[in-house]
PDB file of C-alpha atoms and ligand atoms in Angstrom:
ATOM      1  CA  UNK T 177      78.558  89.438  88.939  1.00 90.00           C
ATOM      2  CA  UNK T 178      78.481  89.118  85.158  1.00 90.00           C
ATOM      3  CA  UNK T 179      77.692  85.406  85.645  1.00 90.00           C
ATOM      4  CA  UNK T 180      74.416  85.977  87.507  1.00 95.00           C
ATOM      5  CA  UNK T 181      70.940  86.359  86.028  1.00 97.00           C
ATOM      6  CA  UNK T 182      68.349  88.566  87.671  1.00 97.00           C
ATOM      7  CA  UNK T 183      66.349  85.478  88.710  1.00 98.00           C
ATOM      8  CA  UNK T 184      69.409  84.023  90.463  1.00 98.00           C
ATOM      9  CA  UNK T 185      70.114  87.292  92.265  1.00 98.00           C
ATOM     10  CA  UNK T 186      66.472  87.603  93.359  1.00 98.00           C
ATOM     11  CA  UNK T 187      66.589  84.019  94.671  1.00 98.00           C
ATOM     12  CA  UNK T 188      69.679  84.823  96.783  1.00 98.00           C
ATOM     13  CA  UNK T 189      68.069  88.020  98.119  1.00 98.00           C
ATOM     14  CA  UNK T 190      64.828  86.158  98.930  1.00 98.00           C
ATOM     15  CA  UNK T 191      66.850  83.501 100.768  1.00 98.00           C
ATOM     16  CA  UNK T 192      68.690  86.200 102.728  1.00 98.00           C
ATOM     17  CA  UNK T 193      65.351  87.733 103.692  1.00 98.00           C
ATOM     18  CA  UNK T 194      64.158  84.363 105.042  1.00 98.00           C
ATOM     19  CA  UNK T 195      67.379  84.054 107.054  1.00 98.00           C
ATOM     20  CA  UNK T 196      67.384  87.599 108.488  1.00 98.00           C
ATOM     21  CA  UNK T 197      65.687  86.565 111.788  1.00 98.00           C
ATOM     22  CA  UNK T 198      68.439  83.938 112.206  1.00 98.00           C
ATOM     23  CA  UNK T 199      71.088  86.594 111.514  1.00 98.00           C
ATOM     24  CA  UNK T 200      69.515  88.735 114.250  1.00 98.00           C
ATOM     25  CA  UNK T 201      69.585  85.808 116.702  1.00 97.00           C
ATOM     26  CA  UNK T 202      65.761  85.779 116.914  1.00 98.00           C
ATOM     27  CA  UNK T 203      65.451  82.279 115.418  1.00 98.00           C
ATOM     28  CA  UNK T 204      67.733  79.238 115.356  1.00 97.00           C
ATOM     29  CA  UNK T 205      68.429  77.276 112.180  1.00 97.00           C
ATOM     30  CA  UNK T 206      71.510  75.027 112.119  1.00 97.00           C
ATOM     31  CA  UNK T 207      71.729  74.648 108.348  1.00 98.00           C
ATOM     32  CA  UNK T 208      75.536  74.357 108.364  1.00 98.00           C
ATOM     33  CA  UNK T 209      75.711  71.775 111.170  1.00 98.00           C
ATOM     34  CA  UNK T 210      78.635  69.462 110.318  1.00 97.00           C
ATOM     35  CA  UNK T 211      80.088  71.815 107.670  1.00 98.00           C
ATOM     36  CA  UNK T 212      83.558  73.394 107.828  1.00 98.00           C
ATOM     37  CA  UNK T 213      84.065  76.776 106.154  1.00 98.00           C
ATOM     38  CA  UNK T 214      87.665  77.899 105.512  1.00 98.00           C
ATOM     39  CA  UNK T 215      88.475  81.614 105.588  1.00 98.00           C
ATOM     40  CA  UNK T 216      91.582  82.612 103.604  1.00 97.00           C
ATOM     41  CA  UNK T 217      92.143  86.342 103.840  1.00 97.00           C
ATOM     42  CA  UNK T 218      95.360  87.543 102.210  1.00 95.00           C
ATOM     43  CA  UNK T 219      94.312  91.196 102.656  1.00 94.00           C
ATOM     44  CA  UNK T 220      92.970  93.072 105.696  1.00 94.00           C
ATOM     45  CA  UNK T 221      89.240  92.847 106.379  1.00 96.00           C
ATOM     46  CA  UNK T 222      86.845  93.554 109.219  1.00 97.00           C
ATOM     47  CA  UNK T 223      83.325  93.280 107.772  1.00 98.00           C
ATOM     48  CA  UNK T 224      83.706  90.578 105.144  1.00 98.00           C
ATOM     49  CA  UNK T 225      85.713  88.250 107.392  1.00 97.00           C
ATOM     50  CA  UNK T 226      83.656  88.810 110.535  1.00 98.00           C
ATOM     51  CA  UNK T 227      80.244  88.755 108.869  1.00 98.00           C
ATOM     52  CA  UNK T 228      81.172  85.443 107.209  1.00 98.00           C
ATOM     53  CA  UNK T 229      82.245  84.163 110.643  1.00 98.00           C
ATOM     54  CA  UNK T 230      78.973  85.384 112.189  1.00 98.00           C
ATOM     55  CA  UNK T 231      76.986  83.795 109.340  1.00 98.00           C
ATOM     56  CA  UNK T 232      78.713  80.411 109.789  1.00 98.00           C
ATOM     57  CA  UNK T 233      78.297  80.467 113.565  1.00 98.00           C
ATOM     58  CA  UNK T 234      74.631  81.501 113.447  1.00 98.00           C
ATOM     59  CA  UNK T 235      74.016  78.559 111.083  1.00 98.00           C
ATOM     60  CA  UNK T 236      75.844  76.066 113.326  1.00 98.00           C
ATOM     61  CA  UNK T 237      78.925  75.501 111.132  1.00 98.00           C
ATOM     62  CA  UNK T 238      82.618  75.521 112.063  1.00 98.00           C
ATOM     63  CA  UNK T 239      85.328  77.942 110.895  1.00 98.00           C
ATOM     64  CA  UNK T 240      88.806  76.970 109.724  1.00 97.00           C
ATOM     65  CA  UNK T 241      90.823  80.181 109.616  1.00 95.00           C
ATOM     66  CA  UNK T 242      94.164  80.562 107.849  1.00 93.00           C
ATOM     67  CA  UNK T 243      94.786  83.444 110.249  1.00 89.00           C
ATOM     68  CA  UNK T 244      97.514  85.926 109.423  1.00 89.00           C
ATOM     69  CA  UNK T 245      99.387  85.257 106.213  1.00 88.00           C
ATOM     70  CA  UNK T 246     102.660  85.804 108.148  1.00 89.00           C
ATOM     71  CA  UNK T 247     101.958  82.701 110.254  1.00 87.00           C
ATOM     72  CA  UNK T 248     101.234  80.489 107.217  1.00 89.00           C
ATOM     73  CA  UNK T 249     103.436  78.619 104.723  1.00 90.00           C
ATOM     74  CA  UNK T 250     102.739  81.360 102.184  1.00 89.00           C
ATOM     75  CA  UNK T 251     105.796  82.951 103.842  1.00 92.00           C
ATOM     76  CA  UNK T 252     107.877  79.926 102.730  1.00 94.00           C
ATOM     77  CA  UNK T 253     106.886  80.619  99.131  1.00 93.00           C
ATOM     78  CA  UNK T 254     103.865  78.327  98.721  1.00 94.00           C
ATOM     79  CA  UNK T 255     101.770  79.437  95.774  1.00 95.00           C
ATOM     80  CA  UNK T 256      98.028  80.082  95.856  1.00 96.00           C
ATOM     81  CA  UNK T 257      97.159  77.044  93.731  1.00 97.00           C
ATOM     82  CA  UNK T 258      98.885  74.646  96.167  1.00 97.00           C
ATOM     83  CA  UNK T 259      97.367  76.375  99.208  1.00 97.00           C
ATOM     84  CA  UNK T 260      93.900  76.012  97.678  1.00 98.00           C
ATOM     85  CA  UNK T 261      94.457  72.351  96.668  1.00 98.00           C
ATOM     86  CA  UNK T 262      95.413  71.524 100.261  1.00 97.00           C
ATOM     87  CA  UNK T 263      92.734  73.509 102.085  1.00 97.00           C
ATOM     88  CA  UNK T 264      89.962  72.245  99.818  1.00 98.00           C
ATOM     89  CA  UNK T 265      90.681  68.827 101.378  1.00 98.00           C
ATOM     90  CA  UNK T 266      90.112  70.255 104.870  1.00 98.00           C
ATOM     91  CA  UNK T 267      86.865  72.210 104.345  1.00 98.00           C
ATOM     92  CA  UNK T 268      83.490  72.127 102.587  1.00 98.00           C
ATOM     93  CA  UNK T 269      83.802  75.656 101.171  1.00 98.00           C
ATOM     94  CA  UNK T 270      86.516  78.324 100.965  1.00 98.00           C
ATOM     95  CA  UNK T 271      86.039  82.092 101.255  1.00 98.00           C
ATOM     96  CA  UNK T 272      89.015  83.821  99.630  1.00 98.00           C
ATOM     97  CA  UNK T 273      90.160  87.437  99.700  1.00 97.00           C
ATOM     98  CA  UNK T 274      93.319  88.066  97.719  1.00 96.00           C
ATOM     99  CA  UNK T 275      95.114  91.135  96.295  1.00 93.00           C
ATOM    100  CA  UNK T 276      95.541  89.648  92.806  1.00 94.00           C
ATOM    101  CA  UNK T 277      92.923  90.363  90.127  1.00 93.00           C
ATOM    102  CA  UNK T 278      91.272  87.103  89.051  1.00 95.00           C
ATOM    103  CA  UNK T 279      92.588  85.112  92.036  1.00 96.00           C
ATOM    104  CA  UNK T 280      89.175  83.706  93.027  1.00 96.00           C
ATOM    105  CA  UNK T 281      88.427  82.440  89.533  1.00 96.00           C
ATOM    106  CA  UNK T 282      91.893  80.865  89.384  1.00 97.00           C
ATOM    107  CA  UNK T 283      91.423  79.314  92.847  1.00 98.00           C
ATOM    108  CA  UNK T 284      88.147  77.749  91.708  1.00 97.00           C
ATOM    109  CA  UNK T 285      90.097  75.809  89.084  1.00 98.00           C
ATOM    110  CA  UNK T 286      92.296  74.179  91.755  1.00 98.00           C
ATOM    111  CA  UNK T 287      89.653  73.615  94.424  1.00 98.00           C
ATOM    112  CA  UNK T 288      87.546  70.528  94.957  1.00 97.00           C
ATOM    113  CA  UNK T 289      85.029  72.596  96.980  1.00 98.00           C
ATOM    114  CA  UNK T 290      83.170  75.864  96.155  1.00 98.00           C
ATOM    115  CA  UNK T 291      85.126  79.114  96.353  1.00 98.00           C
ATOM    116  CA  UNK T 292      83.367  82.328  97.378  1.00 98.00           C
ATOM    117  CA  UNK T 293      85.166  85.473  96.234  1.00 97.00           C
ATOM    118  CA  UNK T 294      85.590  87.810  99.215  1.00 97.00           C
ATOM    119  CA  UNK T 295      87.327  90.418  97.018  1.00 95.00           C
ATOM    120  CA  UNK T 296      89.999  89.979  94.334  1.00 94.00           C
ATOM    121  CA  UNK T 297      92.343  92.896  93.680  1.00 88.00           C
ATOM    122  CA  UNK T 298      90.510  95.897  92.285  1.00 85.00           C
ATOM    123  CA  UNK T 299      88.193  93.795  90.120  1.00 87.00           C
ATOM    124  CA  UNK T 300      85.298  92.181  92.027  1.00 91.00           C
ATOM    125  CA  UNK T 301      83.654  92.034  95.412  1.00 94.00           C
ATOM    126  CA  UNK T 302      80.481  90.089  94.616  1.00 96.00           C
ATOM    127  CA  UNK T 303      79.378  89.214  98.150  1.00 97.00           C
ATOM    128  CA  UNK T 304      79.483  92.951  98.936  1.00 97.00           C
ATOM    129  CA  UNK T 305      77.228  93.478  95.920  1.00 97.00           C
ATOM    130  CA  UNK T 306      74.685  90.993  97.237  1.00 98.00           C
ATOM    131  CA  UNK T 307      74.527  92.818 100.562  1.00 98.00           C
ATOM    132  CA  UNK T 308      74.357  96.177  98.755  1.00 98.00           C
ATOM    133  CA  UNK T 309      71.442  94.957  96.647  1.00 98.00           C
ATOM    134  CA  UNK T 310      69.765  93.535  99.726  1.00 98.00           C
ATOM    135  CA  UNK T 311      70.160  96.890 101.508  1.00 98.00           C
ATOM    136  CA  UNK T 312      68.791  98.840  98.544  1.00 98.00           C
ATOM    137  CA  UNK T 313      65.831  96.463  98.133  1.00 98.00           C
ATOM    138  CA  UNK T 314      65.048  96.654 101.852  1.00 97.00           C
ATOM    139  CA  UNK T 315      65.581 100.383 102.399  1.00 97.00           C
ATOM    140  CA  UNK T 316      64.581 101.796  98.972  1.00 97.00           C
ATOM    141  CA  UNK T 317      63.777  99.885  95.742  1.00 97.00           C
ATOM    142  CA  UNK T 318      65.811  98.261  92.967  1.00 97.00           C
ATOM    143  CA  UNK T 319      63.723  98.517  89.795  1.00 96.00           C
ATOM    144  CA  UNK T 320      64.565 101.710  87.881  1.00 95.00           C
ATOM    145  CA  UNK T 321      66.545 103.074  90.835  1.00 97.00           C
ATOM    146  CA  UNK T 322      68.265 106.451  90.427  1.00 97.00           C
ATOM    147  CA  UNK T 323      71.674 105.931  91.994  1.00 98.00           C
ATOM    148  CA  UNK T 324      74.974 107.802  92.128  1.00 98.00           C
ATOM    149  CA  UNK T 325      78.137 105.731  92.582  1.00 98.00           C
ATOM    150  CA  UNK T 326      80.780 108.090  93.928  1.00 98.00           C
ATOM    151  CA  UNK T 327      84.439 108.164  94.933  1.00 97.00           C
ATOM    152  CA  UNK T 328      87.171 105.893  93.637  1.00 96.00           C
ATOM    153  CA  UNK T 329      85.492 104.264  90.657  1.00 96.00           C
ATOM    154  CA  UNK T 330      88.825 103.236  89.145  1.00 95.00           C
ATOM    155  CA  UNK T 331      90.200 100.999  91.901  1.00 93.00           C
ATOM    156  CA  UNK T 332      87.019 100.391  93.968  1.00 92.00           C
ATOM    157  CA  UNK T 333      85.994  96.774  93.370  1.00 91.00           C
ATOM    158  CA  UNK T 334      82.609  97.163  95.097  1.00 95.00           C
ATOM    159  CA  UNK T 335      81.331  99.640  92.497  1.00 96.00           C
ATOM    160  CA  UNK T 336      82.593  97.472  89.627  1.00 94.00           C
ATOM    161  CA  UNK T 337      80.556  94.491  90.810  1.00 94.00           C
ATOM    162  CA  UNK T 338      77.551  96.597  91.815  1.00 97.00           C
ATOM    163  CA  UNK T 339      77.010  98.368  88.502  1.00 96.00           C
ATOM    164  CA  UNK T 340      76.777  95.071  86.599  1.00 96.00           C
ATOM    165  CA  UNK T 341      74.111  93.835  89.013  1.00 97.00           C
ATOM    166  CA  UNK T 342      72.187  97.137  88.904  1.00 97.00           C
ATOM    167  CA  UNK T 343      72.082  96.979  85.119  1.00 96.00           C
ATOM    168  CA  UNK T 344      69.764  93.947  85.473  1.00 97.00           C
ATOM    169  CA  UNK T 345      67.262  96.207  87.291  1.00 96.00           C
ATOM    170  CA  UNK T 346      67.462  98.994  84.695  1.00 94.00           C
ATOM    171  CA  UNK T 347      68.891 101.401  87.221  1.00 95.00           C
ATOM    172  CA  UNK T 348      69.814 104.939  86.160  1.00 95.00           C
ATOM    173  CA  UNK T 349      73.448 105.312  87.170  1.00 97.00           C
ATOM    174  CA  UNK T 350      75.495 108.465  87.636  1.00 98.00           C
ATOM    175  CA  UNK T 351      79.229 107.985  88.166  1.00 98.00           C
ATOM    176  CA  UNK T 352      80.780 110.714  90.332  1.00 98.00           C
ATOM    177  CA  UNK T 353      84.561 110.815  90.634  1.00 97.00           C
ATOM    178  CA  UNK T 354      87.617 112.972  90.127  1.00 96.00           C
ATOM    179  CA  UNK T 355      88.692 112.662  86.454  1.00 94.00           C
ATOM    180  CA  UNK T 356      91.692 110.544  87.552  1.00 93.00           C
ATOM    181  CA  UNK T 357      89.423 107.957  89.205  1.00 95.00           C
ATOM    182  CA  UNK T 358      86.743 107.422  86.579  1.00 96.00           C
ATOM    183  CA  UNK T 359      84.975 104.114  86.036  1.00 96.00           C
ATOM    184  CA  UNK T 360      87.129 101.924  83.735  1.00 95.00           C
ATOM    185  CA  UNK T 361      86.004 102.499  80.110  1.00 96.00           C
ATOM    186  CA  UNK T 362      85.514  98.758  79.496  1.00 95.00           C
ATOM    187  CA  UNK T 363      82.869  98.689  82.251  1.00 95.00           C
ATOM    188  CA  UNK T 364      81.100 101.757  80.811  1.00 96.00           C
ATOM    189  CA  UNK T 365      81.118 100.037  77.396  1.00 95.00           C
ATOM    190  CA  UNK T 366      79.736  96.800  78.904  1.00 95.00           C
ATOM    191  CA  UNK T 367      76.893  98.780  80.499  1.00 95.00           C
ATOM    192  CA  UNK T 368      76.141 100.575  77.237  1.00 94.00           C
ATOM    193  CA  UNK T 369      75.944  97.175  75.504  1.00 94.00           C
ATOM    194  CA  UNK T 370      73.296  96.306  78.099  1.00 93.00           C
ATOM    195  CA  UNK T 371      71.378  99.472  77.026  1.00 93.00           C
ATOM    196  CA  UNK T 372      72.237 101.289  80.264  1.00 91.00           C
ATOM    197  CA  UNK T 373      73.026 104.955  79.757  1.00 82.00           C
ATOM    198  CA  UNK T 374      75.428 106.229  82.371  1.00 92.00           C
ATOM    199  CA  UNK T 375      76.226 109.842  83.167  1.00 96.00           C
ATOM    200  CA  UNK T 376      79.609 110.914  84.512  1.00 97.00           C
ATOM    201  CA  UNK T 377      80.485 114.000  86.565  1.00 97.00           C
ATOM    202  CA  UNK T 378      83.059 115.164  89.117  1.00 97.00           C
ATOM    203  CA  UNK T 379      80.538 117.046  91.294  1.00 97.00           C
ATOM    204  CA  UNK T 380      78.347 115.649  94.069  1.00 97.00           C
ATOM    205  CA  UNK T 381      76.605 119.046  94.379  1.00 96.00           C
ATOM    206  CA  UNK T 382      75.286 118.834  90.801  1.00 96.00           C
ATOM    207  CA  UNK T 383      73.568 115.465  91.230  1.00 97.00           C
ATOM    208  CA  UNK T 384      72.710 114.994  94.902  1.00 97.00           C
ATOM    209  CA  UNK T 385      69.180 116.427  94.492  1.00 96.00           C
ATOM    210  CA  UNK T 386      68.342 113.954  91.716  1.00 95.00           C
ATOM    211  CA  UNK T 387      69.166 110.569  93.231  1.00 97.00           C
ATOM    212  CA  UNK T 388      67.454 108.066  95.542  1.00 98.00           C
ATOM    213  CA  UNK T 389      70.648 106.303  96.617  1.00 98.00           C
ATOM    214  CA  UNK T 390      74.149 107.706  96.984  1.00 98.00           C
ATOM    215  CA  UNK T 391      76.730 104.896  97.096  1.00 98.00           C
ATOM    216  CA  UNK T 392      79.900 106.507  98.443  1.00 98.00           C
ATOM    217  CA  UNK T 393      83.313 104.829  98.412  1.00 97.00           C
ATOM    218  CA  UNK T 394      86.744 105.547  99.853  1.00 95.00           C
ATOM    219  CA  UNK T 395      89.794 106.322  97.725  1.00 94.00           C
ATOM    220  CA  UNK T 396      91.747 103.028  97.721  1.00 90.00           C
ATOM    221  CA  UNK T 397      95.174 104.253  98.909  1.00 90.00           C
ATOM    222  CA  UNK T 398      96.673 100.753  98.863  1.00 87.00           C
ATOM    223  CA  UNK T 399      96.070 100.334  95.107  1.00 86.00           C
ATOM    224  CA  UNK T 400      97.813 103.539  93.931  1.00 91.00           C
ATOM    225  CA  UNK T 401     101.182 102.847  92.281  1.00 89.00           C
ATOM    226  CA  UNK T 402     102.259 106.433  93.153  1.00 89.00           C
ATOM    227  CA  UNK T 403     101.517 107.797  96.680  1.00 90.00           C
ATOM    228  CA  UNK T 404     101.657 111.390  95.349  1.00 89.00           C
ATOM    229  CA  UNK T 405      98.723 110.643  93.040  1.00 89.00           C
ATOM    230  CA  UNK T 406      96.739 109.446  96.058  1.00 89.00           C
ATOM    231  CA  UNK T 407      97.517 112.677  97.946  1.00 90.00           C
ATOM    232  CA  UNK T 408      96.160 114.741  95.029  1.00 89.00           C
ATOM    233  CA  UNK T 409      92.745 113.049  94.952  1.00 89.00           C
ATOM    234  CA  UNK T 410      92.146 111.722  98.469  1.00 90.00           C
ATOM    235  CA  UNK T 411      89.833 114.513  99.720  1.00 87.00           C
ATOM    236  CA  UNK T 412      88.205 115.606  96.456  1.00 90.00           C
ATOM    237  CA  UNK T 413      84.665 114.312  97.254  1.00 94.00           C
ATOM    238  CA  UNK T 414      82.996 114.583 100.640  1.00 96.00           C
ATOM    239  CA  UNK T 415      79.455 114.140 101.963  1.00 98.00           C
ATOM    240  CA  UNK T 416      78.687 116.770 104.614  1.00 97.00           C
ATOM    241  CA  UNK T 417      75.574 118.061 106.355  1.00 96.00           C
ATOM    242  CA  UNK T 418      75.618 121.089 103.993  1.00 96.00           C
ATOM    243  CA  UNK T 419      75.550 118.870 100.903  1.00 97.00           C
ATOM    244  CA  UNK T 420      72.360 117.208 102.178  1.00 97.00           C
ATOM    245  CA  UNK T 421      70.264 120.409 102.546  1.00 95.00           C
ATOM    246  CA  UNK T 422      68.014 119.894  99.475  1.00 90.00           C
ATOM    247  CA  UNK T 423      67.946 116.177  98.878  1.00 96.00           C
ATOM    248  CA  UNK T 424      65.158 113.694  98.194  1.00 95.00           C
ATOM    249  CA  UNK T 425      63.627 113.072 101.670  1.00 96.00           C
ATOM    250  CA  UNK T 426      63.912 109.318 100.999  1.00 96.00           C
ATOM    251  CA  UNK T 427      67.583 109.486 100.037  1.00 98.00           C
ATOM    252  CA  UNK T 428      69.684 106.587 101.373  1.00 98.00           C
ATOM    253  CA  UNK T 429      73.443 106.903 101.670  1.00 98.00           C
ATOM    254  CA  UNK T 430      75.347 103.635 101.434  1.00 98.00           C
ATOM    255  CA  UNK T 431      79.059 102.967 101.842  1.00 98.00           C
ATOM    256  CA  UNK T 432      80.778  99.554 101.859  1.00 97.00           C
ATOM    257  CA  UNK T 433      83.043 100.831 104.666  1.00 97.00           C
ATOM    258  CA  UNK T 434      85.658 101.373 105.945  1.00 95.00           C
ATOM    259  CA  UNK T 435      85.325 105.129 105.415  1.00 96.00           C
ATOM    260  CA  UNK T 436      88.216 107.525 105.733  1.00 93.00           C
ATOM    261  CA  UNK T 437      87.137 111.182 105.254  1.00 91.00           C
ATOM    262  CA  UNK T 438      84.505 110.912 102.544  1.00 96.00           C
ATOM    263  CA  UNK T 439      81.450 111.010 104.852  1.00 98.00           C
ATOM    264  CA  UNK T 440      81.618 113.418 107.764  1.00 97.00           C
ATOM    265  CA  UNK T 441      80.468 112.014 111.120  1.00 97.00           C
ATOM    266  CA  UNK T 442      77.613 114.582 111.315  1.00 97.00           C
ATOM    267  CA  UNK T 443      75.872 112.621 108.523  1.00 98.00           C
ATOM    268  CA  UNK T 444      75.675 109.478 110.709  1.00 98.00           C
ATOM    269  CA  UNK T 445      72.731 110.807 112.717  1.00 97.00           C
ATOM    270  CA  UNK T 446      70.683 111.903 109.680  1.00 97.00           C
ATOM    271  CA  UNK T 447      67.828 109.735 108.361  1.00 97.00           C
ATOM    272  CA  UNK T 448      69.822 109.311 105.133  1.00 98.00           C
ATOM    273  CA  UNK T 449      72.703 107.334 106.652  1.00 98.00           C
ATOM    274  CA  UNK T 450      72.277 103.631 105.951  1.00 98.00           C
ATOM    275  CA  UNK T 451      75.847 102.296 106.022  1.00 98.00           C
ATOM    276  CA  UNK T 452      75.766 100.620 109.441  1.00 98.00           C
ATOM    277  CA  UNK T 453      72.514  98.743 108.648  1.00 98.00           C
ATOM    278  CA  UNK T 454      74.164  97.849 105.345  1.00 98.00           C
ATOM    279  CA  UNK T 455      77.110  96.284 107.215  1.00 98.00           C
ATOM    280  CA  UNK T 456      74.648  94.175 109.267  1.00 98.00           C
ATOM    281  CA  UNK T 457      72.909  92.951 106.096  1.00 98.00           C
ATOM    282  CA  UNK T 458      76.214  91.256 105.244  1.00 98.00           C
ATOM    283  CA  UNK T 459      75.259  88.541 107.718  1.00 98.00           C
ATOM    284  CA  UNK T 460      71.942  87.329 106.178  1.00 98.00           C
ATOM    285  CA  UNK T 461      73.235  87.686 102.617  1.00 98.00           C
ATOM    286  CA  UNK T 462      76.409  85.705 103.407  1.00 98.00           C
ATOM    287  CA  UNK T 463      74.289  83.121 105.226  1.00 98.00           C
ATOM    288  CA  UNK T 464      72.235  82.725 102.049  1.00 98.00           C
ATOM    289  CA  UNK T 465      75.354  82.396  99.880  1.00 98.00           C
ATOM    290  CA  UNK T 466      76.917  79.818 102.220  1.00 98.00           C
ATOM    291  CA  UNK T 467      73.739  77.762 102.466  1.00 98.00           C
ATOM    292  CA  UNK T 468      73.166  77.776  98.709  1.00 98.00           C
ATOM    293  CA  UNK T 469      76.805  77.147  97.768  1.00 98.00           C
ATOM    294  CA  UNK T 470      77.181  74.199 100.159  1.00 98.00           C
ATOM    295  CA  UNK T 471      73.916  72.785  98.835  1.00 98.00           C
ATOM    296  CA  UNK T 472      72.158  72.548 102.203  1.00 98.00           C
ATOM    297  CA  UNK T 473      69.273  74.484 100.639  1.00 96.00           C
ATOM    298  CA  UNK T 474      68.299  75.090  97.011  1.00 94.00           C
TER     299      UNK T 474
HETATM  300  N1   CP J 229      83.302  96.327 102.836  1.00 52.97           N
HETATM  301  C1   CP J 229      84.369  95.531 103.080  1.00 52.97           C
HETATM  302  O1   CP J 229      84.782  94.691 102.257  1.00 52.97           O
HETATM  303  O2   CP J 229      84.941  95.733 104.304  1.00 52.97           O
HETATM  304  P1   CP J 229      86.192  94.952 104.862  1.00 52.97           P
HETATM  305  O3   CP J 229      87.379  95.296 103.988  1.00 52.97           O
HETATM  306  O4   CP J 229      86.353  95.418 106.281  1.00 52.97           O
HETATM  307  O5   CP J 229      85.907  93.483 104.764  1.00 52.97           O
END
């Protein structure tokens, strides 16, 4: 996300807005007719993989899916660079999710077609950020937003990408996490260099009345080197009906999903819950990214 200007982000969000009726199946627009989009997912995914598939299909393109890593030649020891070199000759664009930090940037160096990062390690998840920004713009507002980013701020790649983008809109950010899972200091320093003052706390109760958006995240069990450390922090922060008694009536609660225990199901039926709409907005935003990256629109 550090590569994008505010104008570029706004252009992508405007494009997604134009494509939303297509994402809902209300209009037809076969922008990707004749294009092949390869999906390479080396980590589990439901939303990113399936919303990319939905986006391609709604726009009339075709999917080339690596499928499960176990059924591919990765199991014979093929490295990522060779896999990318080969698949970039089969497709017009590659969407990559990979457990290694920096894998998407590395893949871009070996690919003859555009790479979209569908999540690399614990570092970035930029397409999630575009759908998060789209959700916030649609359901609340971006400029000067008061937002709390809560949960696993250490390993959660969605919050890392999101806070860089929000800094372009002069958002007021509060980071809420157990002390063990604080936002990496280099990100806090980067934000301070951008003149963004961030507050940090370990208590949702202290800040919930002051924010317009609560962006909740799960504790990323799979990224903990020590399972005992995960057990200590896994249930430290939770959004419940009680927590929401005295909140801003326009509060929106977002979550990239999947959730584990950090939002109780009773919250789903409140007017604050926005996470299932948010998951839908992945389709128009990924349509916009695919159409722009393949060059079928400008
Ligand atoms: N939000 C998100 O990336 O979900 P998936 O892991 O299911 O793709």
